[in-house]
Amino acid sequence: MSELQSIRKKEMDFLKAEIESWVENEVITSEQAENILSLYDVRERNLRVIMLTAGLVLLGLGAASFLMAHWHELDKMLRVCIIAGAYLASLAGYFIAGRETKTGKSFLLLSSAIFGAGIYLITRMYDYKMTFAEILGWWTAQSVITSIISRDEWQLYFSQALSLVWLFESESVNAFALYFVRTARVPVTEFFAVYNAFSLMIALWGAWLCVRDRAALMMNMLLTLLLLASRMSLCFGGTWSLIILAVTGAAMSFLTKWPDTEIMGLLMLGVFGLLLTWPDFWRGSEFSSGRNIFPVVNAVIVAALMLLNIWRGHSGIGVTFCALIASRYFFDHFFGYLPKAWGFTLTGIIFVFAGIFFGKIRKFFVKE
């Protein structure tokens, strides 16, 4: 007999109510209903387990507090042994508790946390000069390798969080470049100068291939986009970078075989296309002219693509960005010239209208 599926009491009550309606409507028989319910068990909070877990956590905190209070009094080699012992003990806990259990996953995360703290403490003990970015880099590398070996999604999330911090700390992602200034700051040949960052991205994608988790996929896409956007802005200037990213997003939005990639493309098209509706991103570039029509042309193209995607079924994202583009022009060109009372009143009417007719608009565009 297969193991019972543990669910919460609210979920069990909902399931019972649904099954009762199925029996009443003669969708299933009473015997089938009993067989379905027998596959599930109500998940109960075990007070004993909670108390034991809390006790162990408090004991661990007490031991850690004691060690930290007397840390500098201990011999250096003893301190190294304590760090190594804690790391190995957490790994042992991971295998003993079970690789697929929540407890096991927690032990694996603990081992990675101890590894990072251990690097910091050991380098300080022996006066080894390492910057915080270098320490973070080694910590991130260990975490990514561990996620590949363990094929654990929690560990991969932790690796991605460390990678995000390292990208900024190591200046692989230039925060100033993300303002998309118009002119390039470095030669195009410097695009791959931050080879460590690109190597990290390749490793993270390799880890994702081992885990195949949707949340990790979206985070990998965001990290890759962050790195590419920064390098593009530095090497090509803000105007060309936004154009390339918006066009790439538009192309990705038609990759229907990969729904997550399609959604990410739509978001890229919406965000970068919306930025390109501001004339400031076009001034000072080769697109500048006495009467700059590029922002308006761009807004029309993005709005048309969003309407097309509403028709294809992505009504939420499509309607949102169409509304943002319309709002951007309304507030920029009309709102400031109206008295405040009229401005707020007209805005309120627009939102009420949109709320009432949203369903009808969606039915009109979304294909059956």
Short mmCIF file of C-alpha atoms in Angstrom, two decimals:
data_model
loop_
_atom_site.label_atom_id
_atom_site.label_comp_id
_atom_site.label_asym_id
_atom_site.label_seq_id
_atom_site.Cartn_x
_atom_site.Cartn_y
_atom_site.Cartn_z
CA MET A 1 0.00 0.00 0.00
CA SER A 2 1.34 3.43 -0.94
CA GLU A 3 2.19 5.99 1.75
CA LEU A 4 -0.62 8.33 2.78
CA GLN A 5 -0.48 11.90 1.50
CA SER A 6 -0.39 14.28 4.46
CA ILE A 7 -2.51 17.43 4.03
CA ARG A 8 -3.76 20.19 6.33
CA LYS A 9 -7.17 19.99 8.04
CA LYS A 10 -8.59 22.86 5.95
CA GLU A 11 -7.57 21.06 2.77
CA MET A 12 -9.14 17.82 4.03
CA ASP A 13 -12.42 19.62 4.85
CA PHE A 14 -12.45 21.14 1.37
CA LEU A 15 -11.74 17.75 -0.22
CA LYS A 16 -14.56 16.09 1.77
CA ALA A 17 -17.02 18.79 0.72
CA GLU A 18 -16.03 18.40 -2.93
CA ILE A 19 -16.28 14.60 -2.82
CA GLU A 20 -19.71 14.78 -1.18
CA SER A 21 -20.94 17.00 -4.03
CA TRP A 22 -19.50 14.53 -6.56
CA VAL A 23 -21.36 11.67 -4.88
CA GLU A 24 -24.61 13.66 -4.81
CA ASN A 25 -24.26 14.47 -8.52
CA GLU A 26 -23.43 10.79 -9.22
CA VAL A 27 -20.02 11.65 -10.64
CA ILE A 28 -18.46 8.97 -8.42
CA THR A 29 -19.85 6.25 -6.16
CA SER A 30 -19.70 6.20 -2.35
CA GLU A 31 -17.13 3.41 -2.50
CA GLN A 32 -14.90 5.47 -4.79
CA ALA A 33 -15.27 8.44 -2.44
CA GLU A 34 -14.08 6.33 0.50
CA ASN A 35 -11.13 5.06 -1.54
CA ILE A 36 -10.10 8.63 -2.44
CA LEU A 37 -10.34 9.84 1.16
CA SER A 38 -8.33 6.84 2.37
CA LEU A 39 -5.36 8.12 0.36
CA TYR A 40 -5.05 11.25 2.53
CA ASP A 41 -4.20 11.86 6.13
CA VAL A 42 -4.63 15.05 8.17
CA ARG A 43 -1.32 16.64 9.05
CA GLU A 44 -1.22 17.22 12.81
CA ARG A 45 1.18 19.46 14.65
CA ASN A 46 3.23 17.26 16.88
CA LEU A 47 3.85 19.22 20.09
CA ARG A 48 6.59 16.79 21.11
CA VAL A 49 8.54 17.38 17.90
CA ILE A 50 8.11 21.16 18.21
CA MET A 51 9.38 21.12 21.81
CA LEU A 52 12.36 18.92 20.92
CA THR A 53 13.25 21.12 17.95
CA ALA A 54 13.00 24.28 20.04
CA GLY A 55 15.14 22.69 22.75
CA LEU A 56 17.85 21.66 20.28
CA VAL A 57 17.88 25.12 18.71
CA LEU A 58 18.25 26.76 22.13
CA LEU A 59 21.05 24.33 23.08
CA GLY A 60 22.81 25.16 19.82
CA LEU A 61 22.46 28.90 20.43
CA GLY A 62 23.76 28.45 23.96
CA ALA A 63 26.82 26.52 22.75
CA ALA A 64 27.47 29.09 20.02
CA SER A 65 27.17 31.96 22.52
CA PHE A 66 29.63 30.25 24.86
CA LEU A 67 32.13 29.67 22.07
CA MET A 68 31.87 33.24 20.82
CA ALA A 69 32.38 34.62 24.33
CA HIS A 70 35.60 32.61 24.75
CA TRP A 71 36.56 32.45 21.07
CA HIS A 72 39.75 34.53 21.28
CA GLU A 73 40.93 32.56 24.32
CA LEU A 74 40.99 29.30 22.34
CA ASP A 75 44.02 28.05 20.42
CA LYS A 76 43.89 28.85 16.70
CA MET A 77 44.09 25.20 15.68
CA LEU A 78 41.28 24.33 18.08
CA ARG A 79 39.13 27.05 16.50
CA VAL A 80 39.80 25.62 13.03
CA CYS A 81 38.85 22.17 14.29
CA ILE A 82 35.60 23.51 15.77
CA ILE A 83 34.67 25.14 12.47
CA ALA A 84 35.56 22.02 10.47
CA GLY A 85 33.75 19.80 12.97
CA ALA A 86 30.59 21.92 12.79
CA TYR A 87 30.70 21.82 8.98
CA LEU A 88 31.16 18.03 8.86
CA ALA A 89 28.49 17.51 11.55
CA SER A 90 25.94 19.51 9.54
CA LEU A 91 26.76 17.47 6.43
CA ALA A 92 26.34 14.27 8.46
CA GLY A 93 22.96 15.57 9.65
CA TYR A 94 21.98 16.10 6.03
CA PHE A 95 22.64 12.46 5.12
CA ILE A 96 21.21 11.02 8.36
CA ALA A 97 17.99 13.05 8.26
CA GLY A 98 17.45 12.24 4.59
CA ARG A 99 18.32 14.21 1.50
CA GLU A 100 14.69 14.80 0.51
CA THR A 101 13.38 15.80 3.94
CA LYS A 102 13.01 19.37 5.16
CA THR A 103 15.33 18.61 8.08
CA GLY A 104 17.98 17.30 5.70
CA LYS A 105 17.69 20.35 3.46
CA SER A 106 18.01 22.59 6.53
CA PHE A 107 21.22 20.81 7.58
CA LEU A 108 22.62 21.32 4.08
CA LEU A 109 21.88 25.05 4.24
CA LEU A 110 23.48 25.17 7.68
CA SER A 111 26.63 23.58 6.29
CA SER A 112 26.88 26.28 3.62
CA ALA A 113 26.35 29.01 6.22
CA ILE A 114 29.12 27.50 8.39
CA PHE A 115 31.43 27.32 5.35
CA GLY A 116 31.03 31.06 4.67
CA ALA A 117 31.46 32.00 8.33
CA GLY A 118 34.47 29.67 8.52
CA ILE A 119 36.26 31.39 5.62
CA TYR A 120 35.74 34.77 7.26
CA LEU A 121 36.94 33.62 10.72
CA ILE A 122 39.95 31.66 9.49
CA THR A 123 41.23 34.46 7.23
CA ARG A 124 40.94 36.90 10.14
CA MET A 125 42.68 34.51 12.57
CA TYR A 126 45.71 34.11 10.32
CA ASP A 127 45.68 37.73 9.06
CA TYR A 128 45.21 36.56 5.49
CA LYS A 129 44.23 39.58 3.42
CA MET A 130 41.00 38.88 1.59
CA THR A 131 38.38 41.43 0.65
CA PHE A 132 34.74 40.80 1.46
CA ALA A 133 34.06 40.32 -2.28
CA GLU A 134 36.74 37.58 -2.46
CA ILE A 135 35.33 35.81 0.61
CA LEU A 136 31.85 36.08 -0.85
CA GLY A 137 33.14 34.73 -4.16
CA TRP A 138 34.57 31.57 -2.58
CA TRP A 139 31.42 31.15 -0.52
CA THR A 140 29.24 31.48 -3.62
CA ALA A 141 31.40 28.99 -5.54
CA GLN A 142 31.07 26.42 -2.72
CA SER A 143 27.33 26.93 -2.56
CA VAL A 144 26.85 26.49 -6.31
CA ILE A 145 28.99 23.33 -6.37
CA THR A 146 27.00 21.95 -3.42
CA SER A 147 23.71 22.66 -5.20
CA ILE A 148 24.96 20.80 -8.30
CA ILE A 149 26.06 17.77 -6.27
CA SER A 150 23.00 17.67 -4.00
CA ARG A 151 20.46 18.64 -6.70
CA ASP A 152 18.63 20.53 -3.95
CA GLU A 153 16.42 23.50 -4.83
CA TRP A 154 16.81 25.15 -1.41
CA GLN A 155 20.57 25.14 -1.82
CA LEU A 156 20.21 26.59 -5.31
CA TYR A 157 18.01 29.43 -3.98
CA PHE A 158 20.72 30.15 -1.39
CA SER A 159 23.38 30.13 -4.14
CA GLN A 160 21.37 32.58 -6.22
CA ALA A 161 20.94 34.93 -3.25
CA LEU A 162 24.70 34.87 -2.63
CA SER A 163 25.32 35.40 -6.36
CA LEU A 164 23.13 38.51 -6.38
CA VAL A 165 25.09 40.05 -3.50
CA TRP A 166 28.44 39.05 -5.06
CA LEU A 167 27.56 40.58 -8.45
CA PHE A 168 27.15 44.00 -6.85
CA GLU A 169 29.92 43.62 -4.25
CA SER A 170 32.47 42.61 -6.91
CA GLU A 171 31.19 45.40 -9.20
CA SER A 172 30.49 42.86 -11.94
CA VAL A 173 27.11 44.58 -12.09
CA ASN A 174 27.60 48.34 -12.13
CA ALA A 175 24.74 50.03 -10.28
CA PHE A 176 25.40 53.31 -12.12
CA ALA A 177 25.10 51.54 -15.49
CA LEU A 178 21.56 50.43 -14.58
CA TYR A 179 20.48 54.07 -14.88
CA PHE A 180 21.04 53.51 -18.62
CA VAL A 181 23.03 56.67 -19.26
CA ARG A 182 23.05 57.55 -22.94
CA THR A 183 26.77 57.29 -23.71
CA ALA A 184 29.00 54.23 -23.37
CA ARG A 185 31.57 54.26 -20.57
CA VAL A 186 33.96 51.47 -21.61
CA PRO A 187 35.03 50.01 -24.99
CA VAL A 188 32.88 47.24 -26.48
CA THR A 189 35.86 44.88 -26.17
CA GLU A 190 35.41 45.07 -22.38
CA PHE A 191 31.98 43.41 -22.51
CA PHE A 192 33.31 40.06 -21.23
CA ALA A 193 35.94 41.61 -18.94
CA VAL A 194 34.06 40.31 -15.88
CA TYR A 195 34.67 36.71 -16.92
CA ASN A 196 34.18 35.48 -13.33
CA ALA A 197 30.59 36.76 -13.41
CA PHE A 198 29.85 35.05 -16.72
CA SER A 199 31.44 31.84 -15.42
CA LEU A 200 29.17 32.07 -12.38
CA MET A 201 26.11 32.44 -14.65
CA ILE A 202 27.13 29.33 -16.60
CA ALA A 203 27.54 27.42 -13.31
CA LEU A 204 24.12 28.57 -12.07
CA TRP A 205 22.49 27.42 -15.29
CA GLY A 206 24.30 24.09 -14.91
CA ALA A 207 22.93 23.83 -11.38
CA TRP A 208 19.43 24.58 -12.68
CA LEU A 209 19.74 21.75 -15.21
CA CYS A 210 20.33 19.43 -12.26
CA VAL A 211 17.43 20.79 -10.18
CA ARG A 212 14.84 21.84 -12.83
CA ASP A 213 12.92 24.15 -10.50
CA ARG A 214 10.64 26.87 -11.89
CA ALA A 215 11.42 29.49 -9.22
CA ALA A 216 15.15 28.89 -9.71
CA LEU A 217 14.68 29.27 -13.48
CA MET A 218 13.07 32.69 -13.09
CA MET A 219 15.78 33.80 -10.67
CA ASN A 220 18.51 32.64 -13.08
CA MET A 221 16.84 34.64 -15.84
CA LEU A 222 16.76 37.75 -13.65
CA LEU A 223 20.42 37.39 -12.63
CA THR A 224 21.49 36.88 -16.26
CA LEU A 225 19.38 39.86 -17.36
CA LEU A 226 20.90 42.01 -14.60
CA LEU A 227 24.45 41.17 -15.70
CA LEU A 228 23.76 41.62 -19.43
CA ALA A 229 21.87 44.90 -18.91
CA SER A 230 24.75 46.34 -16.90
CA ARG A 231 27.40 45.30 -19.42
CA MET A 232 25.33 46.51 -22.38
CA SER A 233 24.77 49.90 -20.80
CA LEU A 234 28.48 50.32 -20.11
CA CYS A 235 29.60 49.18 -23.57
CA PHE A 236 26.79 50.34 -25.89
CA GLY A 237 25.17 53.20 -23.97
CA GLY A 238 21.73 53.34 -22.44
CA THR A 239 19.67 53.98 -25.60
CA TRP A 240 20.98 51.04 -27.59
CA SER A 241 20.90 48.80 -24.51
CA LEU A 242 17.21 49.47 -23.90
CA ILE A 243 16.42 48.91 -27.58
CA ILE A 244 18.29 45.59 -27.65
CA LEU A 245 16.68 44.41 -24.40
CA ALA A 246 13.17 45.41 -25.53
CA VAL A 247 13.60 43.69 -28.92
CA THR A 248 15.00 40.58 -27.20
CA GLY A 249 12.01 40.57 -24.87
CA ALA A 250 9.63 40.86 -27.84
CA ALA A 251 11.32 37.87 -29.52
CA MET A 252 11.21 35.81 -26.30
CA SER A 253 7.48 36.56 -25.88
CA PHE A 254 6.76 34.42 -28.95
CA LEU A 255 8.60 31.34 -27.62
CA THR A 256 5.35 29.59 -26.73
CA LYS A 257 7.04 26.21 -26.26
CA TRP A 258 8.73 27.60 -23.13
CA PRO A 259 6.02 29.40 -21.09
CA ASP A 260 8.40 30.79 -18.46
CA THR A 261 10.67 32.25 -21.12
CA GLU A 262 7.60 33.68 -22.86
CA ILE A 263 6.48 35.42 -19.65
CA MET A 264 9.98 36.77 -18.98
CA GLY A 265 10.10 38.13 -22.54
CA LEU A 266 6.77 39.90 -22.05
CA LEU A 267 8.00 41.49 -18.85
CA MET A 268 11.23 42.61 -20.54
CA LEU A 269 9.28 44.09 -23.44
CA GLY A 270 6.94 45.90 -21.05
CA VAL A 271 9.57 47.29 -18.67
CA PHE A 272 12.23 48.33 -21.20
CA GLY A 273 9.65 49.43 -23.74
CA LEU A 274 8.02 51.64 -21.11
CA LEU A 275 11.38 53.23 -20.29
CA LEU A 276 11.88 54.03 -23.98
CA THR A 277 8.70 56.14 -24.01
CA TRP A 278 10.63 58.83 -22.09
CA PRO A 279 12.49 61.24 -24.44
CA ASP A 280 15.39 61.52 -21.96
CA PHE A 281 16.64 58.08 -22.99
CA TRP A 282 16.84 59.20 -26.64
CA ARG A 283 18.43 62.64 -26.24
CA GLY A 284 22.14 62.87 -26.90
CA SER A 285 22.12 59.77 -29.10
CA GLU A 286 22.18 59.29 -32.86
CA PHE A 287 18.37 59.14 -32.71
CA SER A 288 18.12 62.75 -31.52
CA SER A 289 16.33 65.24 -33.74
CA GLY A 290 14.64 68.60 -33.46
CA ARG A 291 11.27 66.92 -32.98
CA ASN A 292 11.98 63.52 -31.47
CA ILE A 293 9.30 61.09 -32.61
CA PHE A 294 11.10 57.92 -31.47
CA PRO A 295 9.49 57.78 -27.98
CA VAL A 296 5.99 58.04 -29.45
CA VAL A 297 6.71 55.49 -32.19
CA ASN A 298 8.16 53.15 -29.56
CA ALA A 299 5.06 53.57 -27.35
CA VAL A 300 2.76 52.69 -30.26
CA ILE A 301 4.81 49.59 -31.13
CA VAL A 302 4.94 48.35 -27.53
CA ALA A 303 1.20 48.99 -27.03
CA ALA A 304 0.43 47.11 -30.27
CA LEU A 305 2.56 44.14 -29.18
CA MET A 306 0.85 44.13 -25.78
CA LEU A 307 -2.59 44.12 -27.46
CA LEU A 308 -1.41 41.20 -29.59
CA ASN A 309 -0.36 39.32 -26.46
CA ILE A 310 -3.72 40.07 -24.82
CA TRP A 311 -5.30 38.34 -27.81
CA ARG A 312 -2.87 35.45 -27.37
CA GLY A 313 -4.07 34.97 -23.79
CA HIS A 314 -1.66 37.04 -21.66
CA SER A 315 -4.34 39.51 -20.61
CA GLY A 316 -2.91 40.35 -17.18
CA ILE A 317 0.53 41.51 -18.35
CA GLY A 318 -0.80 43.01 -21.60
CA VAL A 319 -3.52 45.12 -19.98
CA THR A 320 -1.15 46.22 -17.20
CA PHE A 321 1.50 47.61 -19.55
CA CYS A 322 -1.06 49.15 -21.92
CA ALA A 323 -2.54 50.95 -18.90
CA LEU A 324 0.93 52.03 -17.73
CA ILE A 325 1.77 53.50 -21.14
CA ALA A 326 -1.56 55.32 -21.32
CA SER A 327 -1.16 56.59 -17.73
CA ARG A 328 2.39 57.74 -18.44
CA TYR A 329 1.22 60.00 -21.30
CA PHE A 330 -1.89 61.15 -19.44
CA PHE A 331 -0.01 62.28 -16.34
CA ASP A 332 2.86 63.75 -18.35
CA HIS A 333 0.83 65.74 -20.90
CA PHE A 334 -2.62 66.35 -19.43
CA PHE A 335 -2.71 65.96 -15.65
CA GLY A 336 -0.37 68.87 -14.95
CA TYR A 337 -2.49 71.31 -16.97
CA LEU A 338 -5.74 70.51 -15.16
CA PRO A 339 -6.91 71.94 -11.82
CA LYS A 340 -6.25 69.41 -9.05
CA ALA A 341 -9.95 68.73 -8.48
CA TRP A 342 -10.53 68.03 -12.17
CA GLY A 343 -7.33 66.04 -12.47
CA PHE A 344 -8.14 63.68 -9.61
CA THR A 345 -11.78 63.41 -10.66
CA LEU A 346 -10.89 62.51 -14.24
CA THR A 347 -8.29 60.01 -13.07
CA GLY A 348 -10.83 58.41 -10.75
CA ILE A 349 -13.36 58.12 -13.58
CA ILE A 350 -10.74 56.41 -15.77
CA PHE A 351 -9.94 53.84 -13.07
CA VAL A 352 -13.64 53.16 -12.37
CA PHE A 353 -14.27 52.75 -16.10
CA ALA A 354 -11.31 50.38 -16.40
CA GLY A 355 -12.53 48.34 -13.41
CA ILE A 356 -16.09 48.02 -14.75
CA PHE A 357 -15.18 47.20 -18.34
CA PHE A 358 -12.00 45.16 -17.73
CA GLY A 359 -13.86 41.88 -18.11
CA LYS A 360 -15.52 42.98 -21.35
CA ILE A 361 -12.24 44.26 -22.76
CA ARG A 362 -10.58 40.96 -21.91
CA LYS A 363 -13.33 38.92 -23.59
CA PHE A 364 -13.01 41.10 -26.69
CA PHE A 365 -9.28 40.54 -27.06
CA VAL A 366 -8.72 37.06 -25.66
CA LYS A 367 -9.35 34.43 -28.28
CA GLU A 368 -11.70 31.60 -27.34
#
